[in-house]
GROMACS .gro file of C-alpha atoms in nm:
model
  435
    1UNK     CA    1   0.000   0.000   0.000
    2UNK     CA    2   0.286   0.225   0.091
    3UNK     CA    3   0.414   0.179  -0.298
    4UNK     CA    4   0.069   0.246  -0.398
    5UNK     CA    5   0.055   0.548  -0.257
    6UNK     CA    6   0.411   0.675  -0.310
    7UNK     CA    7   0.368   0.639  -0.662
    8UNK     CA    8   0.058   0.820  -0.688
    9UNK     CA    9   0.208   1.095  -0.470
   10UNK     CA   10   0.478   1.162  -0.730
   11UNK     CA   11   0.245   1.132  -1.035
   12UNK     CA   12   0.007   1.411  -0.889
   13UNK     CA   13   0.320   1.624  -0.786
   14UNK     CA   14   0.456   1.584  -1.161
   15UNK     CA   15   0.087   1.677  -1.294
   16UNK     CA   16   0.077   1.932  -1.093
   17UNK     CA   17   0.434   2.148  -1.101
   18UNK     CA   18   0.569   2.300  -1.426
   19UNK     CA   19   0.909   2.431  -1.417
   20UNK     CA   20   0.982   2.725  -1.571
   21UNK     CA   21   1.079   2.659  -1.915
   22UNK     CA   22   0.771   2.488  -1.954
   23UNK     CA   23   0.621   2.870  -1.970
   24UNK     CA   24   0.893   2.913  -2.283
   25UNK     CA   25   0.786   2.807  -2.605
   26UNK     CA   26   1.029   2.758  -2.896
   27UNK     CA   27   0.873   2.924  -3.179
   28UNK     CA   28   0.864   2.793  -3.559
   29UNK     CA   29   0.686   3.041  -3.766
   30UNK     CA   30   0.495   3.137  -3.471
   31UNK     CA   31   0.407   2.771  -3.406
   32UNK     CA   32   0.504   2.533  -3.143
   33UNK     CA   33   0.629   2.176  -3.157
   34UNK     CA   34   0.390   1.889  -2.956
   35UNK     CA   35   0.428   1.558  -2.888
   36UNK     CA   36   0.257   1.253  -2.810
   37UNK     CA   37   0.451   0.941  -2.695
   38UNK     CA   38   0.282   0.605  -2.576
   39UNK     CA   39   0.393   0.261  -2.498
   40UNK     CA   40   0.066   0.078  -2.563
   41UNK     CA   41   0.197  -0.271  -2.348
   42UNK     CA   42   0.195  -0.381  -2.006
   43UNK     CA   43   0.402  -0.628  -1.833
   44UNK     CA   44   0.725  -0.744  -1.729
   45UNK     CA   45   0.829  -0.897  -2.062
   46UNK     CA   46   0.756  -0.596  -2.228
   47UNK     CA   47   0.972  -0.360  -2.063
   48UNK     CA   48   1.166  -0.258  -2.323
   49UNK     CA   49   0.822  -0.072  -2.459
   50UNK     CA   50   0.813   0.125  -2.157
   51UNK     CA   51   1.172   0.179  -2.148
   52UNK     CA   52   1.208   0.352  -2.499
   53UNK     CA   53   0.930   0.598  -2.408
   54UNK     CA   54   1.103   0.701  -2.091
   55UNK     CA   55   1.390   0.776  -2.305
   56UNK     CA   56   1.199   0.911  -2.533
   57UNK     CA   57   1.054   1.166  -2.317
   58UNK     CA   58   1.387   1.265  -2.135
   59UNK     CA   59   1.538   1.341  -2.480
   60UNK     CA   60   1.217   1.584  -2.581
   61UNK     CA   61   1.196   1.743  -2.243
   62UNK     CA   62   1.524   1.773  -2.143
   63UNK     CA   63   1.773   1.792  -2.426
   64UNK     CA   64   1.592   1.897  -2.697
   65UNK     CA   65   1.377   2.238  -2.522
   66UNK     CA   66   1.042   2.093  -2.566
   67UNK     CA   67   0.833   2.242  -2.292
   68UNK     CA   68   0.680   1.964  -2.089
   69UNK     CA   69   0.328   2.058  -2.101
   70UNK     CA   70   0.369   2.005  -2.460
   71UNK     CA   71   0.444   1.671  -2.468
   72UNK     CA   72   0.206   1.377  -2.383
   73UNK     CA   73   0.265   1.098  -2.198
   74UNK     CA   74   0.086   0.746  -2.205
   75UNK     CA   75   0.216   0.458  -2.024
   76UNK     CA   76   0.076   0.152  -1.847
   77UNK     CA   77   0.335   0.203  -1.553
   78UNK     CA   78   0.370  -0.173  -1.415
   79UNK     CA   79   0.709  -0.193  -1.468
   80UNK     CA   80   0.938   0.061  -1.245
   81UNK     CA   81   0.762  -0.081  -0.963
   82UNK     CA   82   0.704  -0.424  -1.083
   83UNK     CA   83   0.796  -0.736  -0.801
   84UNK     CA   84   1.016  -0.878  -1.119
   85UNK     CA   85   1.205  -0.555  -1.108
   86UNK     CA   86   1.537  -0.593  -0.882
   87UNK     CA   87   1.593  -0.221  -0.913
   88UNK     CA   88   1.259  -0.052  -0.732
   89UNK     CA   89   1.162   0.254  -0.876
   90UNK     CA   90   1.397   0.228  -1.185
   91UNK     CA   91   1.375   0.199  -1.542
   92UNK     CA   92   1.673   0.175  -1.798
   93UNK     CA   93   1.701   0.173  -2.148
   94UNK     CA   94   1.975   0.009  -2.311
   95UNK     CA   95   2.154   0.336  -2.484
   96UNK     CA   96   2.260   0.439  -2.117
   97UNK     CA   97   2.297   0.286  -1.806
   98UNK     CA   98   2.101   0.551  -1.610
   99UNK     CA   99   1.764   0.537  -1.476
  100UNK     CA  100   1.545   0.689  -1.722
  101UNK     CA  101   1.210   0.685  -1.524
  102UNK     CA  102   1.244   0.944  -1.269
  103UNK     CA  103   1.118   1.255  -1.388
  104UNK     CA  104   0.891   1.169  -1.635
  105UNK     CA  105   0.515   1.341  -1.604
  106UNK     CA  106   0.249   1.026  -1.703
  107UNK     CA  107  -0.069   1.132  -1.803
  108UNK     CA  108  -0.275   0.859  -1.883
  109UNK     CA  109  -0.190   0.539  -1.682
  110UNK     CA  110  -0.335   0.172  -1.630
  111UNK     CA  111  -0.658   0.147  -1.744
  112UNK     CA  112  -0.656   0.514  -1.935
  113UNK     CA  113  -0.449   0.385  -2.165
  114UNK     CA  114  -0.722   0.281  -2.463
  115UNK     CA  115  -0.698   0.343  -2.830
  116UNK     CA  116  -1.026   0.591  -2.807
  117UNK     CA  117  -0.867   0.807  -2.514
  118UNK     CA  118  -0.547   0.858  -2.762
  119UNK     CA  119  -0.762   0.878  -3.051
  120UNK     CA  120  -0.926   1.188  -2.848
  121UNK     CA  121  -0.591   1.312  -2.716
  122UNK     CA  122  -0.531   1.337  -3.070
  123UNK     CA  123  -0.798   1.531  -3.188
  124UNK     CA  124  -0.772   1.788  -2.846
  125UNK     CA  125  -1.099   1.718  -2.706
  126UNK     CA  126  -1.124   1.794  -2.379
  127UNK     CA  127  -1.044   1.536  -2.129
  128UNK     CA  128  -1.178   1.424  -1.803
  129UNK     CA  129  -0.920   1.143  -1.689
  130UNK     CA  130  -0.535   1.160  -1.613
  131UNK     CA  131  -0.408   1.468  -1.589
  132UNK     CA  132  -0.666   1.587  -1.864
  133UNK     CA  133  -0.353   1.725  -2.117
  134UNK     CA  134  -0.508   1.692  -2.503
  135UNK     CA  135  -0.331   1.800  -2.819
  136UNK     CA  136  -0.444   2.185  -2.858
  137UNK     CA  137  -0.205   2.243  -3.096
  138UNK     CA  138  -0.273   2.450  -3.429
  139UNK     CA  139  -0.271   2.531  -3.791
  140UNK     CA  140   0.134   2.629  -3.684
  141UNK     CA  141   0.228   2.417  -3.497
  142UNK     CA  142   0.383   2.116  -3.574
  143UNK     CA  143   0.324   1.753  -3.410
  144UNK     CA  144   0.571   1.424  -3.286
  145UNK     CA  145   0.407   1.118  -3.213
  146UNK     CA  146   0.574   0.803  -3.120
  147UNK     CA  147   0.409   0.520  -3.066
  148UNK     CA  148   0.570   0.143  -2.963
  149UNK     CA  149   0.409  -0.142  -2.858
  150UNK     CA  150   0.275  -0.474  -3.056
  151UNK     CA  151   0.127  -0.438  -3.412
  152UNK     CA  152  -0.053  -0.707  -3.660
  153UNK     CA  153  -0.179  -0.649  -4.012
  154UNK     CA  154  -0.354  -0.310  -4.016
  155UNK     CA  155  -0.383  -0.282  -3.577
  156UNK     CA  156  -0.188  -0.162  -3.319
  157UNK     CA  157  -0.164  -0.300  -2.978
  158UNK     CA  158  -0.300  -0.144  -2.637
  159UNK     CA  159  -0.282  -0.301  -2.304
  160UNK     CA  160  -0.644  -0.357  -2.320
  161UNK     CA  161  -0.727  -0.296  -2.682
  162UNK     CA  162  -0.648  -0.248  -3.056
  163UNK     CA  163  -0.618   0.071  -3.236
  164UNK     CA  164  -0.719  -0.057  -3.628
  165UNK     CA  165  -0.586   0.134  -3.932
  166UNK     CA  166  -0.996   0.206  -3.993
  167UNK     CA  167  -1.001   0.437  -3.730
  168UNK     CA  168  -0.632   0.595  -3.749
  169UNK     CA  169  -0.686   0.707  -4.080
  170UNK     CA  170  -1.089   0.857  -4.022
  171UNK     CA  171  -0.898   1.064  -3.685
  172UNK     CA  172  -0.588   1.200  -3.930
  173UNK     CA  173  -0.828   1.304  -4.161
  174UNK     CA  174  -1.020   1.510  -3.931
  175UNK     CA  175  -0.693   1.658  -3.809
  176UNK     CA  176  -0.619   1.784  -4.150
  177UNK     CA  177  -0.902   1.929  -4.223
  178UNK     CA  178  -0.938   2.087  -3.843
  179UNK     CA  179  -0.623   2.202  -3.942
  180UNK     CA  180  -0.527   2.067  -3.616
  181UNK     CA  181  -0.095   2.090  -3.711
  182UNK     CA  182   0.067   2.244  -3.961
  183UNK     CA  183   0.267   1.909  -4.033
  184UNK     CA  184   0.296   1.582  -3.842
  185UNK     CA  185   0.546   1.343  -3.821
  186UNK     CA  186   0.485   0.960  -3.680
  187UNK     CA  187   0.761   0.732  -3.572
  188UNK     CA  188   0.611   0.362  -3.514
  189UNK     CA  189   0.755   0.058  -3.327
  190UNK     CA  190   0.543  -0.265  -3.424
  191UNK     CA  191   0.527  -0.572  -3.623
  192UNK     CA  192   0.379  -0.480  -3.955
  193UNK     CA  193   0.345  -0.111  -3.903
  194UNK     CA  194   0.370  -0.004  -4.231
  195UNK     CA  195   0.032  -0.126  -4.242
  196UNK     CA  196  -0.124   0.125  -4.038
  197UNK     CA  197   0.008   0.356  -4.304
  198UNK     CA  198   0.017   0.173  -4.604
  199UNK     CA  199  -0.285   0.410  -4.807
  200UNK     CA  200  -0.128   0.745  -4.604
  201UNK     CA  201  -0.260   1.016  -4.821
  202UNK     CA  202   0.063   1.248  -4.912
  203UNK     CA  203  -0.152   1.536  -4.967
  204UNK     CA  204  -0.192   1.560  -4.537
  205UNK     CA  205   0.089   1.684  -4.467
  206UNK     CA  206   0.201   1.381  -4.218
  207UNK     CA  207   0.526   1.138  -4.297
  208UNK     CA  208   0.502   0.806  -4.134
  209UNK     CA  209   0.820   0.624  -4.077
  210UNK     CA  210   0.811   0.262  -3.931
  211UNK     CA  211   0.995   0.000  -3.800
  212UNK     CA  212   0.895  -0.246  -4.036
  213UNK     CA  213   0.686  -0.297  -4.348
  214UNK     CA  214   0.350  -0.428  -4.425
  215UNK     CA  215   0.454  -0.800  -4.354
  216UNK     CA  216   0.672  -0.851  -4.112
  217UNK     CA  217   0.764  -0.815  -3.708
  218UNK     CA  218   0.992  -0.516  -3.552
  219UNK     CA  219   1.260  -0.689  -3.336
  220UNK     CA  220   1.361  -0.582  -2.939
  221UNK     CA  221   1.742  -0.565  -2.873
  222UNK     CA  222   1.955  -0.589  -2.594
  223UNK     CA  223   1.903  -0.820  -2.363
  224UNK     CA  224   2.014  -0.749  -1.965
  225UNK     CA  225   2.036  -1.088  -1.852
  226UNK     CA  226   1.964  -1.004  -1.439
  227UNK     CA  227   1.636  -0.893  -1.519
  228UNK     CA  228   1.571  -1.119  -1.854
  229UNK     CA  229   1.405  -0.894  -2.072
  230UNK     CA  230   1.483  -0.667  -2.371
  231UNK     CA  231   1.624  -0.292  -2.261
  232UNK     CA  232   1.475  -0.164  -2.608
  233UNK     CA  233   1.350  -0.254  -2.943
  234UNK     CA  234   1.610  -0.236  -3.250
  235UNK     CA  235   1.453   0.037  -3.492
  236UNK     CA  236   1.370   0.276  -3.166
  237UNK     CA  237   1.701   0.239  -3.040
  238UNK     CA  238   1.896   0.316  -3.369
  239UNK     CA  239   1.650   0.628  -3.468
  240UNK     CA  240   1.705   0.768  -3.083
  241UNK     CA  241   2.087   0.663  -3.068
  242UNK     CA  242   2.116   0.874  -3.441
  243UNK     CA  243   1.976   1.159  -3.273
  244UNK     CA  244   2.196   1.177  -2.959
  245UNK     CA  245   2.557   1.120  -3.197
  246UNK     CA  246   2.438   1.461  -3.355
  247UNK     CA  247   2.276   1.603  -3.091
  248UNK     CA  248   2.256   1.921  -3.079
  249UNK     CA  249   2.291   1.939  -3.414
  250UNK     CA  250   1.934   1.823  -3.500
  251UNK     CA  251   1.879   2.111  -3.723
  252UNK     CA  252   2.160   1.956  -3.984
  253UNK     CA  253   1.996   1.634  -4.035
  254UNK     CA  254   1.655   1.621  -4.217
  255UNK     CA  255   1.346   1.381  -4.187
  256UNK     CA  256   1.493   1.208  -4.514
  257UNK     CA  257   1.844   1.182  -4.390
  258UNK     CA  258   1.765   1.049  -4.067
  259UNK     CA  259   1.501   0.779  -4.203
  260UNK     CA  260   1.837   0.683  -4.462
  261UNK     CA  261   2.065   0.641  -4.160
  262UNK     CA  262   1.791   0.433  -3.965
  263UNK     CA  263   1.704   0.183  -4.240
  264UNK     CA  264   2.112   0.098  -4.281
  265UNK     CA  265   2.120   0.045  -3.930
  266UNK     CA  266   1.795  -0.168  -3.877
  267UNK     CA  267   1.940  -0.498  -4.035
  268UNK     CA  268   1.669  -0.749  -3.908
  269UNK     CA  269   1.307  -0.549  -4.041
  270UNK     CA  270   1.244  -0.348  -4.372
  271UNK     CA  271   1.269   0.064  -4.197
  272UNK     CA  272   0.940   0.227  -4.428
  273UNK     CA  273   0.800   0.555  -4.470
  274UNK     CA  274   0.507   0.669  -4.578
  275UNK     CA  275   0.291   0.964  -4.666
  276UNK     CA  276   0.434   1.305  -4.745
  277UNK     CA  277   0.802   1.261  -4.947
  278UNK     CA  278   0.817   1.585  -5.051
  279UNK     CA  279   0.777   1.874  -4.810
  280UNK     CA  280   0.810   1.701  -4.440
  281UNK     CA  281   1.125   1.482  -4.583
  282UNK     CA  282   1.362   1.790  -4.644
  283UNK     CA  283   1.287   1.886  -4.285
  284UNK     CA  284   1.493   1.970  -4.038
  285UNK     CA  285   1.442   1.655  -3.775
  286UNK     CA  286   1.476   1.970  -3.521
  287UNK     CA  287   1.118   2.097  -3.655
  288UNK     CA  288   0.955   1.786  -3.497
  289UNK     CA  289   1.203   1.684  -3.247
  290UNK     CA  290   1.315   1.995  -3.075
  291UNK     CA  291   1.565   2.290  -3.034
  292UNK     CA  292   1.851   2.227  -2.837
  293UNK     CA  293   2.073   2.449  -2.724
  294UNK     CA  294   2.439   2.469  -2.761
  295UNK     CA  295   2.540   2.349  -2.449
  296UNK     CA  296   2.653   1.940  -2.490
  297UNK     CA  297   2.549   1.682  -2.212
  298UNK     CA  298   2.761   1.371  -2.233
  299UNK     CA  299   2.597   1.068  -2.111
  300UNK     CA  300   2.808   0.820  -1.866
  301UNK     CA  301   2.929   0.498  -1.992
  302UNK     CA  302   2.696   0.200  -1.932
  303UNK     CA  303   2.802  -0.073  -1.743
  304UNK     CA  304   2.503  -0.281  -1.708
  305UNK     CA  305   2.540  -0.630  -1.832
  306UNK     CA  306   2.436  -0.617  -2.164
  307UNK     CA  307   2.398  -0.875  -2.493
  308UNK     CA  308   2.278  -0.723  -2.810
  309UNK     CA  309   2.037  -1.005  -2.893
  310UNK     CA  310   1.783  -0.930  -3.169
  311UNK     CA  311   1.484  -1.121  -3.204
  312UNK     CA  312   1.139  -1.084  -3.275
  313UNK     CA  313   0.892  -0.886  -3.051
  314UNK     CA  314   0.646  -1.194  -3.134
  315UNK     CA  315   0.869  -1.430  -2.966
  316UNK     CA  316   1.038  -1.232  -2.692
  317UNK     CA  317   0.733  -1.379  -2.443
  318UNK     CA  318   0.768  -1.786  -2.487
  319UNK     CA  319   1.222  -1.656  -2.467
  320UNK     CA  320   1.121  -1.504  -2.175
  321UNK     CA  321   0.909  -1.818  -2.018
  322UNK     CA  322   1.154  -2.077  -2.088
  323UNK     CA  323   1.456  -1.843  -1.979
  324UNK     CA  324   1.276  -1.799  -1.618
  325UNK     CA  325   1.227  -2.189  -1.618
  326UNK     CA  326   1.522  -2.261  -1.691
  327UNK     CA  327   1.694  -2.024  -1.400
  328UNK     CA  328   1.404  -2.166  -1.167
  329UNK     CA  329   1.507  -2.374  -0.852
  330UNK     CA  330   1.133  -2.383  -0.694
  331UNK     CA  331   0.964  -2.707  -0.791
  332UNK     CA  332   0.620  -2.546  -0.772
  333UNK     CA  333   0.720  -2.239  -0.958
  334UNK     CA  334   0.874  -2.458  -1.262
  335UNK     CA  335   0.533  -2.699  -1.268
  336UNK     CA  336   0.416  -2.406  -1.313
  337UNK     CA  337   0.606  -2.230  -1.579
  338UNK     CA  338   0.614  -2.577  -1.764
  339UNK     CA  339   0.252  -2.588  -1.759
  340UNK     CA  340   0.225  -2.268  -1.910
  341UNK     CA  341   0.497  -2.300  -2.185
  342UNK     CA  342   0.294  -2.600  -2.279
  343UNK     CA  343  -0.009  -2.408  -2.325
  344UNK     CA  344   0.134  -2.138  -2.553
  345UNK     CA  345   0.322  -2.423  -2.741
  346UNK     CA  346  -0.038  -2.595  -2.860
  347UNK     CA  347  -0.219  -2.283  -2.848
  348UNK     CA  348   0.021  -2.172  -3.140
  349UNK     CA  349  -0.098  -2.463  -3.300
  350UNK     CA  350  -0.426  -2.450  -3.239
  351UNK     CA  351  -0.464  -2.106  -3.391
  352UNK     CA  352  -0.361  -2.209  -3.721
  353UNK     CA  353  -0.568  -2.502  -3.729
  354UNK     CA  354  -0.856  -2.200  -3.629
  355UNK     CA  355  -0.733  -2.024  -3.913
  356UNK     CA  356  -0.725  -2.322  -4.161
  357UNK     CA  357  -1.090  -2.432  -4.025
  358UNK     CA  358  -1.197  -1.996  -4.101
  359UNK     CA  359  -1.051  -1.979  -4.430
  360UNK     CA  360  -1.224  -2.316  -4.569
  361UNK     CA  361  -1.534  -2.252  -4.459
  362UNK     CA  362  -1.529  -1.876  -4.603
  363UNK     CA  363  -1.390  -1.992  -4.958
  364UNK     CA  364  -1.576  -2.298  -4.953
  365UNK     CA  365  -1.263  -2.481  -5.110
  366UNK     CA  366  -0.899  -2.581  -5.035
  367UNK     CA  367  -0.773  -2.445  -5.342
  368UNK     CA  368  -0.878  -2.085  -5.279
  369UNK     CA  369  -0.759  -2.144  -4.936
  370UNK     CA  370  -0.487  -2.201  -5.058
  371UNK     CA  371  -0.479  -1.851  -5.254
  372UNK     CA  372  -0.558  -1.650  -4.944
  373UNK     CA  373  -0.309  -1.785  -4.702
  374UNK     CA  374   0.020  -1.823  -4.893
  375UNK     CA  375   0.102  -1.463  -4.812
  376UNK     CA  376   0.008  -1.090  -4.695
  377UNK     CA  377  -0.215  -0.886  -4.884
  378UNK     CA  378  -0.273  -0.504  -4.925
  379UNK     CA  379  -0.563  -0.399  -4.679
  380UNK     CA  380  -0.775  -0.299  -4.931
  381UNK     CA  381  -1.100  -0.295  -4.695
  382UNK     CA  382  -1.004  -0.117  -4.372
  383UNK     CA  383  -1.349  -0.186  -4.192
  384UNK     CA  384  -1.370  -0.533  -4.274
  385UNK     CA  385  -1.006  -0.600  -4.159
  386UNK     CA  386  -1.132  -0.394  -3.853
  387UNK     CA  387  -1.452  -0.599  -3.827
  388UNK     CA  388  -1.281  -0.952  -3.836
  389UNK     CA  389  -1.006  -0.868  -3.632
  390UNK     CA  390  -1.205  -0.716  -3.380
  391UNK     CA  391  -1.414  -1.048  -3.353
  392UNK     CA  392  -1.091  -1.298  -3.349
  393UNK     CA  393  -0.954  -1.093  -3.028
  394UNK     CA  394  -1.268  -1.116  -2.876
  395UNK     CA  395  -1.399  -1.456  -2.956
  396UNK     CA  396  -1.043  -1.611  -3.001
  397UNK     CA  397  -0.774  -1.538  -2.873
  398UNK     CA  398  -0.604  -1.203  -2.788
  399UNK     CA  399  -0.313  -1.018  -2.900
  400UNK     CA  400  -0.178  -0.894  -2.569
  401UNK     CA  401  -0.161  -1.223  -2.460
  402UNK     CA  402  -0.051  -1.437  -2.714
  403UNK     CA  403   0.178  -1.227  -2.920
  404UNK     CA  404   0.251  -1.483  -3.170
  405UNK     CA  405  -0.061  -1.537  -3.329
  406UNK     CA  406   0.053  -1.225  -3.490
  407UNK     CA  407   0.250  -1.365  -3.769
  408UNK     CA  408  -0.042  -1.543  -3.854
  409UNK     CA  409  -0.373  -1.319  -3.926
  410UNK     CA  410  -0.294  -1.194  -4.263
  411UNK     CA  411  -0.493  -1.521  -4.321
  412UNK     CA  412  -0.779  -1.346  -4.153
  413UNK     CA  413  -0.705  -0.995  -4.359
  414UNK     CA  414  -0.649  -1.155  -4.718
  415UNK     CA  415  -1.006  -1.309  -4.696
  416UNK     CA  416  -1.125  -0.911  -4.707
  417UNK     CA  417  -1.023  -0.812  -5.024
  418UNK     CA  418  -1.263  -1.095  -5.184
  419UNK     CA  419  -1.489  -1.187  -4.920
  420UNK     CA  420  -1.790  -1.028  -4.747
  421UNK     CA  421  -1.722  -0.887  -4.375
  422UNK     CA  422  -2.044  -1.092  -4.217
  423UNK     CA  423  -1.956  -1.399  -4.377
  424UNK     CA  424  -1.645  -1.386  -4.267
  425UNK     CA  425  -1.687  -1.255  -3.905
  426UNK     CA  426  -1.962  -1.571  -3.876
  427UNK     CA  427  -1.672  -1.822  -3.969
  428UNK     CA  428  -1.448  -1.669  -3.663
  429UNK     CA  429  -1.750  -1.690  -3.418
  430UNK     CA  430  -1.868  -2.065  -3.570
  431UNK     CA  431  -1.556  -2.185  -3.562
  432UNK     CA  432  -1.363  -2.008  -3.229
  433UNK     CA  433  -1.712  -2.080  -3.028
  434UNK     CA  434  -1.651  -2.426  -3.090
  435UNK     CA  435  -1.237  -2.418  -2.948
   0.00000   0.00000   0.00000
């Protein structure tokens, strides 16, 4: 309880106080630059999610000028304080071997952390939970979002929830014409990103660079073996570690440059962009990312265990399973984690014989079966894929949970650029009804 209540002590204090450059604003044109940053995961495993973000926010805020009641924060917060967590109260990230947690204002925590709350954030209505901050920026200003968390074909992962590429796109478009930014710039860590932004319209003024393309996973990197779990994911790391080695330089290196260095450096997933590759890609990365001043902070040497270990975010959970069974001396506790390996091992299965049992019953035929599961499609039909997803997580199984089915619902998507959404969405609820 004592925890409890600490924690929620400092979060109202950091609500609460603004320092005084937060009263400065950094002007572009008469503009300002916002931000909105959000690690849509919860749990131990994924504390590399949570991690990046913290980073994330200490780089804005601190180095780069951007006054803190213009950036906004969402973030589960179950990790600093998790019982996993040998270092109470701490979070690290695996550029630097400093905690990066302290000092960073939340404002939508725990159960506030939904796909429609940041779809409102996003469009500045007013707010009535957290610490009620919304995106009242303007036709000057410009606008940062980074979000990093789990993705599938055309849906993004919340702790709770799925933000589909149906509804991204309908809340962008009422930005634009609410002339809610001047331009926008998105930075996305998930498997198969580039689908949320596949059919970005570059007449919006928003550019859209992601971790990975249409059909693959992102990867986490950097493994600190005390804690066994992933100190960051390998695209967020290399685009943040760019912008410290020219820090404060960030006015010399443009949206197109930056997105060039990135992509060499990500060896393991396909760095995309999309959207806007004219205007917003011979930016200045300082127009979206911040200011700094002259004045250079070095950042100490690390000297945390560390083993640069990519591998994909859909398989860091089952690494992280069998790692803490294997390091377990309890009998009870490895029952237990044996028990539950087992589980995810057939439930793997299971889903694509779901899958298999979906697609023949919607094409009527193993040949067109076949056709639609060999590999990903475009999302042609955003509602439908929004529609059939939407009733696989709830009738099926669940993203958050079992990460790996990931790699396998482009079976689900396909079937939507030939197939009709009920039919479809009655061969998920015949067939998962009966699992």
């Amino acid at each position: 309880m004592f925890r409890i209540a600490l924690v929620a002590a400092c979060f109202l204090l950091a609500v609460q106080s603004h320092p005084i450059e937060d009263l400065l604003q950094q002007p572009e044109e008469g503009g300002q630059i916002w931000a909105v940053i959000i690690a849509g995961s919860k749990n131990w495993y994924n504390y590399r999610h949570q991690s990046d973000v913290c980073h994330l926010y200490h780089l804005l805020t601190k180095k780069h000028g951007i006054p803190k009641k213009n950036v906004i924060t969402f973030m589960y917060n179950d990790i600093a304080f998790n019982e996993e967590n040998p270092h109470q109260g701490v979070i690290i990230n695996a550029l630097h071997g400093k905690d990066v947690y302290e000092g960073v204002m939340i404002d939508y925590m725990g159960k506030d952390v939904t796909p429609q709350l940041f779809l409102d954030v996003l469009m500045g209505k007013d707010m009535e939970f957290g610490s009620r901050k919304s995106l009242k920026s303007g036709p000057k200003d410009t606008v940062f979002v980074n979000f990093v968390d789990h993705g599938g074909p055309g849906v993004l992962g919340f702790p709770a929830g799925e933000l589909h590429v149906a509804d991204l796109t309908k809340t962008l478009q009422t930005m634009y014409m609410d002339k809610h930014y001047k331009q926008m710039l998105w930075y996305v860590e998930a498997c198969y990103s580039g689908s949320m932004f596949d059919e970005l319209s570059p007449d919006m003024n928003i550019t859209a660079h992601t971790a990975s393309n249409t059909k693959e996973s992102s990867y986490a990197c950097v493994k600190d073996e005390e804690m066994d779990v992933y100190l960051g994911d390998c695209w967020s790391l290399n685009w943040m570690n760019n912008t410290e080695q020219i820090y404060p330089n960030l006015s010399k290196e443009t949206v197109e440059e930056q997105y060039e260095i990135v992509k060499n450096m990500t060896t393991h997933s396909h760095a995309s962009i999309y959207g806007d590759l004219t205007y917003i890609y011979k930016e200045p990365i300082s127009v979206f990312l911040g200011h700094p001043g002259s004045a250079i902070e070095v950042e100490p040497v690390s000297d945390w265990d560390y083993i640069y270990k990519p591998i994909p975010s859909q398989d860091v959970m089952m690494e992280y399973l069998k790692s803490k069974r294997d390091k377990s001396f309890d009998v009870e506790e490895t029952e237990k984690l044996d028990a539950e390996i087992r589980y995810h091992i057939l439930t793997e299965g299971k889903v694509q014989e779901v899958l298999d049992q979906i697609s023949r019953q919607v094409t009527g035929s193993r040949e067109m079966d076949t056709v639609f599961s060999r590999h990903p499609q475009t999302i042609a039909h955003p509602e439908c894929n929004k529609g059939v997803l939407s009733a696989f997580f709830s009738q099926c199984y669940k993203m958050q949970t079992h990460p790996y089915i990931t790699k396998y619902l482009y079976r689900l998507t396909n079937l939507c650029n030939a197939y009709n959404v009920k039919n479809i969405v009655s061969a998920v609820t015949d067939n998962c009804n009966c699992n």
